Amino acid sequence: MENNFKIRAVIYARVSTKEQAEGKISIPDQINVCKKAIVDRGWDLVHEVYADEGISGHLLEERFGLQNLLSDARRHNFDLVVVKDFDRFARNRAAATIVREELKELFIQTY
């Protein structure tokens, strides 16, 4: 019997400065890298992107893209969050751990 289950993936991207937005870490660059990973692995992209532009990684509550992602995660709208680098969740290790732990408790993986 064939298993037709596909992993439902979403992308999260963030830049905190104008320099990042215009450089190699721009949101479009992050999205392209993440989309390639999703296609290469045969996952389903179920939401184009959750993004926060020009917001510090320390300000979890003010990052509406991240808050929307977490809200959809709580509704189990996807199985996997793909990020270019884990510091896109937050530069501060403690803040990043908070996000990743909540996702883990919801059985949502990060890549």
CSV table of C-alpha atoms in Angstrom, one decimal:
chain,number,residue,atom,x,y,z
A,1,MET,CA,0.0,0.0,0.0
A,2,GLU,CA,1.4,3.4,-1.0
A,3,ASN,CA,1.7,6.2,1.6
A,4,ASN,CA,0.6,9.4,0.0
A,5,PHE,CA,1.3,11.5,3.1
A,6,LYS,CA,3.3,14.7,2.2
A,7,ILE,CA,4.9,16.9,4.8
A,8,ARG,CA,3.2,20.3,4.9
A,9,ALA,CA,5.9,22.9,5.0
A,10,VAL,CA,5.9,26.7,5.6
A,11,ILE,CA,8.7,29.2,5.4
A,12,TYR,CA,9.7,31.8,8.0
A,13,ALA,CA,12.0,34.7,7.0
A,14,ARG,CA,13.2,37.7,9.0
A,15,VAL,CA,15.5,40.7,8.6
A,16,SER,CA,16.2,43.1,11.4
A,17,THR,CA,18.1,45.8,9.6
A,18,LYS,CA,18.0,47.7,6.3
A,19,GLU,CA,21.5,46.3,5.5
A,20,GLN,CA,20.2,42.7,5.9
A,21,ALA,CA,17.1,43.5,3.8
A,22,GLU,CA,19.4,44.7,0.9
A,23,GLY,CA,22.1,42.0,1.3
A,24,LYS,CA,22.6,38.3,1.0
A,25,ILE,CA,20.2,37.7,3.9
A,26,SER,CA,17.2,39.5,2.2
A,27,ILE,CA,13.8,38.1,2.6
A,28,PRO,CA,13.6,37.1,-1.1
A,29,ASP,CA,17.0,35.4,-0.8
A,30,GLN,CA,15.8,33.5,2.3
A,31,ILE,CA,12.6,32.4,0.6
A,32,ASN,CA,14.5,31.2,-2.5
A,33,VAL,CA,16.8,29.0,-0.4
A,34,CYS,CA,13.9,27.6,1.6
A,35,LYS,CA,11.8,26.9,-1.5
A,36,LYS,CA,14.6,25.0,-3.0
A,37,ALA,CA,15.0,22.9,0.1
A,38,ILE,CA,11.2,22.2,0.1
A,39,VAL,CA,11.2,21.2,-3.6
A,40,ASP,CA,14.3,19.1,-3.4
A,41,ARG,CA,12.8,17.1,-0.5
A,42,GLY,CA,9.4,16.7,-2.0
A,43,TRP,CA,7.5,18.5,0.7
A,44,ASP,CA,4.3,20.5,0.1
A,45,LEU,CA,4.6,24.3,0.5
A,46,VAL,CA,1.2,25.1,2.1
A,47,HIS,CA,1.7,28.8,2.9
A,48,GLU,CA,3.9,31.1,0.9
A,49,VAL,CA,5.8,32.7,3.7
A,50,TYR,CA,5.6,34.2,7.2
A,51,ALA,CA,8.0,37.1,7.4
A,52,ASP,CA,9.1,40.0,9.6
A,53,GLU,CA,11.0,42.8,8.1
A,54,GLY,CA,13.0,45.4,10.1
A,55,ILE,CA,12.2,43.9,13.5
A,56,SER,CA,14.7,42.8,16.1
A,57,GLY,CA,14.9,39.1,16.9
A,58,HIS,CA,14.5,40.0,20.6
A,59,LEU,CA,11.0,41.3,20.2
A,60,LEU,CA,9.0,38.1,19.9
A,61,GLU,CA,5.6,39.8,20.7
A,62,GLU,CA,6.0,42.5,18.0
A,63,ARG,CA,6.9,40.1,15.2
A,64,PHE,CA,3.5,39.6,13.6
A,65,GLY,CA,4.8,37.2,11.0
A,66,LEU,CA,6.1,34.9,13.8
A,67,GLN,CA,3.0,35.4,15.8
A,68,ASN,CA,0.8,34.4,12.8
A,69,LEU,CA,3.1,31.4,12.2
A,70,LEU,CA,2.7,30.3,15.9
A,71,SER,CA,-1.1,30.8,15.7
A,72,ASP,CA,-1.4,28.6,12.6
A,73,ALA,CA,1.0,26.1,14.3
A,74,ARG,CA,-1.4,25.8,17.2
A,75,ARG,CA,-4.2,25.0,14.6
A,76,HIS,CA,-1.9,22.3,13.1
A,77,ASN,CA,-2.0,23.9,9.7
A,78,PHE,CA,1.5,22.5,8.8
A,79,ASP,CA,4.1,20.0,9.9
A,80,LEU,CA,7.4,21.7,9.3
A,81,VAL,CA,8.9,25.2,9.4
A,82,VAL,CA,11.8,25.8,7.0
A,83,VAL,CA,14.2,28.7,7.7
A,84,LYS,CA,17.4,29.7,6.0
A,85,ASP,CA,19.2,29.9,9.4
A,86,PHE,CA,17.9,29.2,12.9
A,87,ASP,CA,18.9,32.7,14.0
A,88,ARG,CA,16.0,33.9,11.9
A,89,PHE,CA,13.8,32.8,14.8
A,90,ALA,CA,15.8,35.0,17.1
A,91,ARG,CA,19.5,36.0,17.5
A,92,ASN,CA,19.1,35.5,21.3
A,93,ARG,CA,19.4,31.8,22.0
A,94,ALA,CA,16.9,31.9,24.8
A,95,ALA,CA,14.3,33.6,22.6
A,96,ALA,CA,14.9,31.1,19.7
A,97,THR,CA,14.6,28.2,22.1
A,98,ILE,CA,11.2,29.5,23.3
A,99,VAL,CA,9.9,29.4,19.7
A,100,ARG,CA,11.4,26.1,18.8
A,101,GLU,CA,10.2,24.5,22.0
A,102,GLU,CA,6.6,25.6,21.4
A,103,LEU,CA,6.8,24.2,17.9
A,104,LYS,CA,8.3,20.9,19.2
A,105,GLU,CA,5.4,20.6,21.8
A,106,LEU,CA,3.0,20.9,18.8
A,107,PHE,CA,4.9,18.2,17.0
A,108,ILE,CA,6.1,20.6,14.4
A,109,GLN,CA,9.7,20.2,13.2
A,110,THR,CA,12.1,22.9,12.0
A,111,TYR,CA,14.5,22.6,9.1
